CSV table of C-alpha atoms in Angstrom, one decimal:
chain,number,residue,atom,x,y,z
A,97,MET,CA,-11.4,80.8,8.9
A,98,THR,CA,-15.1,80.2,7.9
A,99,TYR,CA,-16.4,77.2,5.9
A,100,ASP,CA,-19.4,76.7,3.9
A,101,LEU,CA,-20.5,73.8,6.2
A,102,LYS,CA,-23.9,73.1,3.9
A,103,GLU,CA,-21.8,72.7,0.8
A,104,ILE,CA,-19.3,70.4,2.6
A,105,PHE,CA,-22.4,68.6,4.3
A,106,GLY,CA,-23.6,68.0,0.6
A,107,TYR,CA,-20.6,65.9,-0.4
A,108,PHE,CA,-21.5,63.2,1.8
A,109,THR,CA,-24.4,60.8,2.2
A,110,PRO,CA,-26.0,61.6,5.6
A,111,GLU,CA,-29.7,61.1,6.4
A,112,GLY,CA,-31.7,64.3,6.8
A,113,THR,CA,-31.3,67.9,5.6
A,114,TYR,CA,-28.7,70.6,6.8
A,115,LEU,CA,-30.4,72.8,9.0
A,116,GLU,CA,-27.2,74.6,10.9
A,117,GLY,CA,-23.6,74.0,12.1
A,118,GLU,CA,-21.6,75.4,14.6
A,119,PRO,CA,-17.9,74.9,16.2
A,120,TYR,CA,-18.0,72.1,18.5
A,121,GLY,CA,-15.5,70.6,21.2
A,122,SER,CA,-12.2,71.8,22.4
A,123,GLY,CA,-9.6,69.9,20.1
A,124,HIS,CA,-6.5,71.5,18.7
A,125,ILE,CA,-5.7,69.3,16.1
A,126,HIS,CA,-8.8,69.5,13.7
A,127,ASP,CA,-11.8,72.0,13.1
A,128,THR,CA,-14.7,70.2,14.5
A,129,PHE,CA,-18.3,71.4,13.8
A,130,ARG,CA,-21.6,69.9,15.0
A,131,VAL,CA,-24.2,69.8,12.3
A,132,GLN,CA,-27.8,69.7,12.9
A,133,THR,CA,-30.1,68.3,10.6
A,134,SER,CA,-33.9,69.8,10.0
A,135,GLU,CA,-35.9,66.3,10.8
A,136,SER,CA,-36.3,65.4,14.5
A,137,ASP,CA,-36.1,61.6,13.6
A,138,LYS,CA,-32.7,62.0,11.8
A,139,ASP,CA,-29.1,62.0,13.2
A,140,ASN,CA,-27.1,65.0,13.9
A,141,TYR,CA,-23.5,65.0,12.5
A,142,ILE,CA,-20.0,65.8,13.2
A,143,LEU,CA,-18.0,67.4,10.5
A,144,GLN,CA,-13.9,67.8,10.7
A,145,ARG,CA,-11.8,69.3,8.7
A,146,LEU,CA,-8.7,67.3,9.0
A,147,ASN,CA,-5.0,68.7,9.7
A,148,ASN,CA,-3.0,67.2,7.1
A,149,LYS,CA,0.2,69.0,8.4
A,150,ILE,CA,0.2,66.6,11.4
A,151,PHE,CA,-1.5,64.0,9.6
A,152,LYS,CA,0.2,63.8,6.4
A,153,ASP,CA,-1.4,60.8,4.7
A,154,ILE,CA,-5.1,61.4,5.2
A,155,PRO,CA,-6.2,58.2,3.0
A,156,GLN,CA,-3.8,56.1,5.3
A,157,LEU,CA,-5.4,57.7,8.4
A,158,GLN,CA,-8.8,57.0,7.2
A,159,ASN,CA,-8.2,53.6,6.2
A,160,ASN,CA,-7.0,52.8,9.7
A,161,ILE,CA,-10.5,54.4,11.2
A,162,GLU,CA,-12.6,52.5,8.8
A,163,ARG,CA,-10.9,48.9,9.6
A,164,VAL,CA,-11.4,49.8,13.4
A,165,THR,CA,-14.8,51.0,13.2
A,166,VAL,CA,-16.1,48.3,11.0
A,167,HIS,CA,-14.6,45.6,13.0
A,168,LEU,CA,-15.8,47.0,16.2
A,169,ASN,CA,-19.3,47.4,14.7
A,170,LYS,CA,-19.3,43.8,13.8
A,171,LYS,CA,-18.3,43.0,17.3
A,172,LEU,CA,-20.9,45.0,19.1
A,173,GLN,CA,-23.6,43.5,16.6
A,174,LEU,CA,-23.0,39.9,18.4
A,175,ILE,CA,-23.8,41.6,21.7
A,176,PRO,CA,-27.5,41.5,22.6
A,177,GLY,CA,-28.8,45.1,23.4
A,178,SER,CA,-25.9,46.9,21.7
A,179,ASN,CA,-26.7,50.2,20.3
A,180,LEU,CA,-24.4,50.6,17.3
A,181,LYS,CA,-24.7,54.4,16.6
A,182,ARG,CA,-23.8,55.2,20.3
A,183,GLU,CA,-21.2,52.5,21.3
A,184,CYS,CA,-19.2,52.8,18.2
A,185,LEU,CA,-18.2,55.8,16.0
A,186,THR,CA,-19.9,55.5,12.5
A,187,LEU,CA,-18.1,57.4,9.5
A,188,ILE,CA,-20.5,58.6,6.8
A,189,PRO,CA,-19.2,58.0,3.4
A,190,ALA,CA,-19.1,60.5,0.4
A,191,LYS,CA,-20.8,60.3,-2.6
A,192,ASP,CA,-17.8,58.9,-4.0
A,193,GLY,CA,-17.7,56.0,-1.5
A,194,LYS,CA,-14.8,57.2,0.1
A,195,SER,CA,-14.7,58.2,3.9
A,196,TRP,CA,-13.2,61.7,3.5
A,197,ILE,CA,-13.7,64.5,0.6
A,198,ILE,CA,-11.3,67.2,-0.7
A,199,ASP,CA,-13.0,70.6,-1.0
A,200,LYS,CA,-12.6,73.1,-3.4
A,201,ASP,CA,-9.7,75.0,-1.3
A,202,GLY,CA,-8.0,71.6,-1.0
A,203,ASN,CA,-9.2,71.0,2.6
A,204,TYR,CA,-9.5,67.4,3.9
A,205,TRP,CA,-13.2,66.7,5.5
A,206,ARG,CA,-14.8,63.5,7.3
A,207,MET,CA,-18.2,63.2,8.9
A,208,TYR,CA,-19.2,61.1,11.9
A,209,ILE,CA,-22.7,60.5,13.4
A,210,PHE,CA,-23.2,62.5,16.4
A,211,ILE,CA,-23.4,60.5,19.7
A,212,SER,CA,-26.1,62.1,21.6
A,213,ASP,CA,-26.7,62.5,25.3
A,214,HIS,CA,-23.1,61.5,26.3
A,215,ARG,CA,-21.0,63.0,29.0
A,216,SER,CA,-17.0,63.6,28.9
A,217,TYR,CA,-15.0,64.8,31.6
A,218,ASN,CA,-11.7,66.5,31.9
A,219,ILE,CA,-11.3,65.6,35.4
A,220,VAL,CA,-12.2,62.2,37.2
A,221,ASP,CA,-13.7,63.0,40.7
A,222,ASN,CA,-14.8,59.7,41.7
A,223,THR,CA,-13.8,56.0,41.7
A,224,ASP,CA,-16.8,55.2,39.7
A,225,LYS,CA,-15.9,57.1,36.7
A,226,ALA,CA,-12.4,56.0,36.9
A,227,PHE,CA,-13.6,52.4,36.8
A,228,GLU,CA,-16.0,53.0,33.6
A,229,GLY,CA,-12.8,54.8,32.0
A,230,GLY,CA,-10.8,51.6,32.5
A,231,LYS,CA,-13.4,49.4,31.3
A,232,ALA,CA,-14.1,51.7,28.3
A,233,ILE,CA,-10.4,51.4,27.2
A,234,GLY,CA,-10.2,47.7,28.2
A,235,ARG,CA,-13.2,46.8,26.1
A,236,PHE,CA,-11.7,48.8,23.1
A,237,GLN,CA,-8.3,46.9,23.2
A,238,ALA,CA,-10.0,43.7,23.7
A,239,MET,CA,-12.4,44.1,21.0
A,240,LEU,CA,-9.8,44.9,18.5
A,241,ALA,CA,-7.2,42.1,19.7
A,242,ASP,CA,-8.4,39.8,16.7
A,243,MET,CA,-9.1,42.3,13.8
A,244,PRO,CA,-8.0,40.8,10.6
A,245,GLY,CA,-5.7,42.1,8.0
A,246,GLY,CA,-2.3,43.5,8.2
A,247,PRO,CA,-0.9,45.9,10.8
A,248,LEU,CA,-2.6,49.3,10.9
A,249,ALA,CA,-0.5,52.1,9.6
A,250,GLU,CA,1.5,54.2,11.9
A,251,THR,CA,-0.4,57.7,11.5
A,252,ILE,CA,2.2,59.4,13.7
A,253,PRO,CA,5.4,57.3,13.5
A,254,LYS,CA,7.4,56.4,16.7
A,255,PHE,CA,4.8,58.4,18.9
A,256,HIS,CA,5.4,56.8,22.0
A,257,ASP,CA,9.0,55.4,21.3
A,258,ILE,CA,11.0,56.6,24.3
A,259,GLU,CA,14.4,55.7,22.9
A,260,ASN,CA,13.5,58.0,19.8
A,261,ARG,CA,12.3,60.9,22.2
A,262,LEU,CA,15.6,60.3,24.4
A,263,GLU,CA,17.6,60.8,21.2
A,264,THR,CA,16.0,63.9,20.3
A,265,LEU,CA,16.5,65.3,24.1
A,266,ASN,CA,20.0,64.6,24.1
A,267,ARG,CA,20.8,66.2,20.6
A,268,LYS,CA,18.9,69.1,21.8
A,269,ILE,CA,20.9,69.3,24.9
A,270,LYS,CA,24.0,69.4,22.8
A,271,GLU,CA,22.6,72.0,20.2
A,272,ASP,CA,21.2,74.2,23.1
A,273,PRO,CA,19.1,76.4,20.5
A,274,ALA,CA,17.5,78.7,23.0
A,275,GLY,CA,20.5,78.8,25.3
A,276,ARG,CA,18.7,77.2,28.4
A,277,VAL,CA,20.5,74.1,29.0
A,278,ALA,CA,22.9,75.4,31.7
A,279,SER,CA,19.7,76.6,33.8
A,280,LEU,CA,18.3,73.3,33.5
A,281,THR,CA,21.0,71.0,35.3
A,282,GLU,CA,18.3,69.6,38.0
A,283,GLU,CA,15.5,68.7,35.4
A,284,ILE,CA,17.9,67.3,33.1
A,285,LYS,CA,19.9,65.1,35.8
A,286,GLU,CA,16.4,63.9,36.9
A,287,TYR,CA,15.4,62.6,33.6
A,288,LEU,CA,18.4,61.3,32.2
A,289,SER,CA,19.1,59.3,35.4
A,290,ARG,CA,15.7,57.3,34.5
A,291,SER,CA,16.5,56.9,31.0
A,292,GLU,CA,17.5,53.4,30.9
A,293,GLU,CA,14.8,51.8,33.1
A,294,MET,CA,12.3,53.4,30.8
A,295,LYS,CA,13.4,51.5,27.8
A,296,THR,CA,11.7,48.6,29.6
A,297,ILE,CA,8.8,48.0,27.5
A,298,LEU,CA,10.7,48.4,24.2
A,299,LYS,CA,13.2,45.7,25.3
A,300,LEU,CA,10.4,43.3,26.3
A,301,GLY,CA,8.7,44.1,22.8
A,302,ARG,CA,12.0,43.5,20.9
A,303,SER,CA,12.4,40.0,23.0
A,304,GLY,CA,9.0,38.8,22.0
A,305,LYS,CA,7.8,38.8,25.6
A,306,ILE,CA,4.9,41.3,24.8
A,307,PRO,CA,3.2,41.4,21.5
A,308,LEU,CA,2.1,44.8,19.6
A,309,ARG,CA,-1.4,45.1,19.4
A,310,ILE,CA,-3.7,47.8,18.3
A,311,THR,CA,-3.7,50.6,20.7
A,312,HIS,CA,-5.7,54.1,20.8
A,313,ASN,CA,-2.3,56.0,21.9
A,314,ASP,CA,-4.2,59.1,23.0
A,315,THR,CA,-6.3,57.8,26.0
A,316,LYS,CA,-7.1,61.2,28.1
A,317,PHE,CA,-10.2,60.5,29.9
A,318,ASN,CA,-12.0,63.1,27.7
A,319,ASN,CA,-11.6,60.7,24.8
A,320,ILE,CA,-13.8,58.1,26.7
A,321,LEU,CA,-17.8,59.1,26.3
A,322,LEU,CA,-19.8,58.1,29.2
A,323,ASP,CA,-23.7,58.1,28.7
A,324,GLU,CA,-26.2,59.7,30.7
A,325,ASN,CA,-25.8,57.4,33.9
A,326,ASP,CA,-21.9,57.8,33.6
A,327,LYS,CA,-21.2,54.2,32.3
A,328,ALA,CA,-18.9,53.4,29.8
A,329,LEU,CA,-20.4,54.3,26.3
A,330,CYS,CA,-17.8,54.8,23.4
A,331,VAL,CA,-14.0,55.6,22.6
A,332,ILE,CA,-13.5,58.4,20.2
A,333,ASP,CA,-10.6,60.4,18.7
A,334,LEU,CA,-9.2,57.2,16.5
A,335,ASP,CA,-6.6,59.3,14.7
A,336,THR,CA,-3.7,57.7,16.8
A,337,VAL,CA,-5.3,54.1,16.7
A,338,MET,CA,-2.1,52.3,15.2
A,339,PRO,CA,0.4,49.5,16.5
A,340,GLY,CA,1.5,49.8,20.1
A,341,TYR,CA,2.0,48.2,23.4
A,342,VAL,CA,-1.0,48.0,25.7
A,343,HIS,CA,1.1,50.1,28.6
A,344,TYR,CA,0.9,53.2,26.3
A,345,ASP,CA,-3.0,53.1,26.5
A,346,PHE,CA,-3.0,52.0,30.2
A,347,GLY,CA,-0.2,54.5,31.4
A,348,ASP,CA,-1.6,57.7,29.5
A,349,SER,CA,-4.9,56.9,31.1
A,350,ILE,CA,-3.4,56.6,34.5
A,351,ARG,CA,-1.4,59.7,33.9
A,352,THR,CA,-4.3,61.7,33.2
A,353,VAL,CA,-6.9,59.9,35.6
A,354,THR,CA,-5.1,60.0,38.8
A,355,ASN,CA,-3.2,63.3,38.8
A,356,THR,CA,-4.6,65.3,41.7
A,357,ALA,CA,-3.5,68.5,40.0
A,358,ALA,CA,-3.3,70.1,36.4
A,359,GLU,CA,-0.7,68.8,33.7
A,360,ASP,CA,1.0,72.3,34.3
A,361,GLU,CA,0.6,73.0,37.8
A,362,LYS,CA,3.1,75.5,38.9
A,363,ASP,CA,2.7,74.3,42.8
A,364,LEU,CA,4.3,70.9,42.8
A,365,SER,CA,3.1,70.3,46.2
A,366,LYS,CA,-0.4,69.6,44.6
A,367,VAL,CA,0.8,67.1,42.2
A,368,GLU,CA,0.2,63.6,43.3
A,369,MET,CA,-1.2,60.1,42.2
A,370,ASN,CA,-4.4,59.2,43.6
A,371,ILE,CA,-4.0,55.5,44.3
A,372,SER,CA,-7.9,54.9,44.8
A,373,LEU,CA,-8.4,56.2,41.3
A,374,PHE,CA,-5.3,54.2,40.2
A,375,GLU,CA,-7.2,51.0,41.8
A,376,ALA,CA,-10.5,51.5,40.3
A,377,TYR,CA,-9.3,52.3,36.8
A,378,ALA,CA,-7.1,49.0,36.8
A,379,SER,CA,-10.2,47.3,38.0
A,380,GLY,CA,-12.5,48.3,34.9
A,381,TYR,CA,-9.5,47.9,32.3
A,382,LEU,CA,-8.6,44.5,33.7
A,383,SER,CA,-12.2,43.3,33.8
A,384,GLU,CA,-12.3,43.6,29.9
A,385,THR,CA,-8.8,42.6,29.0
A,386,GLY,CA,-8.3,39.9,31.9
A,387,LYS,CA,-8.6,37.0,29.1
A,388,THR,CA,-6.6,38.8,26.4
A,389,LEU,CA,-3.4,40.1,28.0
A,390,ASN,CA,-0.7,37.7,28.4
A,391,GLU,CA,1.0,37.3,31.9
A,392,VAL,CA,4.2,39.8,31.2
A,393,GLU,CA,1.7,42.3,29.7
A,394,LYS,CA,-0.1,42.5,32.9
A,395,GLU,CA,3.1,42.1,35.2
A,396,TYR,CA,4.0,45.3,33.7
A,397,LEU,CA,0.9,47.4,33.9
A,398,ALA,CA,2.2,49.0,37.3
A,399,PHE,CA,5.1,50.4,35.4
A,400,ALA,CA,3.2,51.7,32.4
A,401,PRO,CA,2.2,55.1,33.9
A,402,LYS,CA,5.7,55.7,35.1
A,403,LEU,CA,6.7,55.5,31.4
A,404,ILE,CA,4.1,57.4,29.8
A,405,THR,CA,4.3,60.2,32.4
A,406,TYR,CA,8.1,60.5,32.0
A,407,THR,CA,7.6,60.4,28.1
A,408,ILE,CA,5.3,63.4,28.0
A,409,GLY,CA,7.8,65.1,30.3
A,410,VAL,CA,10.7,64.5,28.0
A,411,ARG,CA,8.7,66.0,25.4
A,412,PHE,CA,7.8,68.9,27.6
A,413,LEU,CA,11.7,69.6,28.5
A,414,THR,CA,12.8,68.8,24.8
A,415,ASP,CA,10.6,71.3,23.6
A,416,TYR,CA,11.5,73.9,26.4
A,417,ILE,CA,15.3,73.6,25.2
A,418,ASP,CA,14.2,74.1,21.7
A,419,GLY,CA,12.8,77.3,22.1
A,420,ASN,CA,9.0,76.1,22.6
A,421,ASN,CA,8.5,75.3,19.0
A,422,TYR,CA,6.0,72.3,19.4
A,423,PHE,CA,3.4,72.5,21.9
A,424,LYS,CA,1.1,75.5,22.7
A,425,ILE,CA,2.1,77.6,25.5
A,426,HIS,CA,0.4,80.3,27.2
A,427,HIS,CA,3.7,81.9,28.6
A,428,PRO,CA,7.5,81.5,28.1
A,429,LEU,CA,8.1,79.0,31.1
A,430,HIS,CA,5.0,76.9,30.5
A,431,ASN,CA,6.8,74.0,29.0
A,432,LEU,CA,9.5,74.0,31.9
A,433,GLN,CA,6.0,74.1,34.2
A,434,ARG,CA,4.7,71.3,32.5
A,435,THR,CA,8.2,69.4,32.7
A,436,ARG,CA,8.7,69.8,36.4
A,437,ALA,CA,4.9,68.7,37.0
A,438,GLN,CA,5.5,65.4,35.1
A,439,MET,CA,8.5,64.8,37.0
A,440,LYS,CA,6.6,65.3,40.2
A,441,LEU,CA,3.9,63.0,39.2
A,442,VAL,CA,6.8,60.3,38.3
A,443,MET,CA,8.1,60.5,41.8
A,444,SER,CA,4.6,59.9,43.3
A,445,MET,CA,4.3,56.7,41.0
A,446,GLU,CA,7.5,55.6,42.4
A,447,ARG,CA,6.8,56.0,45.9
A,448,GLN,CA,3.6,54.4,45.6
A,449,TYR,CA,4.8,51.7,43.1
A,450,GLU,CA,4.9,48.8,45.4
A,451,GLU,CA,1.3,49.4,46.0
A,452,MET,CA,0.6,49.6,42.4
A,453,GLN,CA,2.0,46.3,41.9
A,454,LYS,CA,0.0,44.6,44.7
A,455,ILE,CA,-3.1,46.3,43.3
A,456,ILE,CA,-2.5,44.7,39.7
A,457,ARG,CA,-1.5,41.2,41.4
A,458,LYS,CA,-4.8,41.1,43.2
A,459,LEU,CA,-6.8,42.1,40.3
A,460,VAL,CA,-5.5,39.5,37.8
């Protein structure tokens, strides 16, 4: 579908004049466009058509992002040499003062300043990048630890709630809507045999031993921008910033940073966790959060990657049993392939778990 980007640009209050706009990035949720302005001394911008089928309350979503970016901006102002437009996302208000608009066709849109001269990576190929990624997420969490006001809204309820995910899996196993359960004996056994252990973080939270904090909840590495020297710059994609446990962010980062193969690798012999990248990321992360986290949070950091890798595996398995209705697939067995690859990564983490714990203890 085509949109009149110049008209939509005109609903907002940017500096500069619209020159041209084109699709930007590889995101699957929103439609994203980069807008170039005519003036060389003015910012360029990101326009996004927001997916209100996944995010059903756009004002609530935008309120979360407004609160987070305003707080981060205030924190950065206290750090000498900070570049506010590059180290934090900047929302551009619409002419009515809101941070979003609704076009004549009922589409929701928002606008950010485009962060120039950045680098982002889907694959982490050295420990320096892993360290900087950990530093970026750690700084993000640490800066938000004292954000005033009430809790942020849950933009996707129970997103990382493994008890909820397991309830859904067990229900789909009983229903067997696509007639696949009989062929999945081994996969179901591997996942369900670990189910009680994976409830550990939720139990620690309910007992008051770890607090709910503000977490990003989608910390794959390409949501971290590095500068032209591959130093930590900015954390992006704030749609899922909401209450959570720090282990969700740390775990998802390790899942994506340290995997020696693709998320959907068919050849399971290629799937391992790179312990050197784990140590580098953890070092960067704890360099920023060491004074923020309590002792129990630190103690269970090594467990976090197992939990989040397992959780996404449960979601892939559930979707495969259900007939592939949620995740985009490229072939009928794609979710099964993903399911097996995530379990192989969990097993690799289990084999290296004692070493992971030693690394965390050394760093704290």
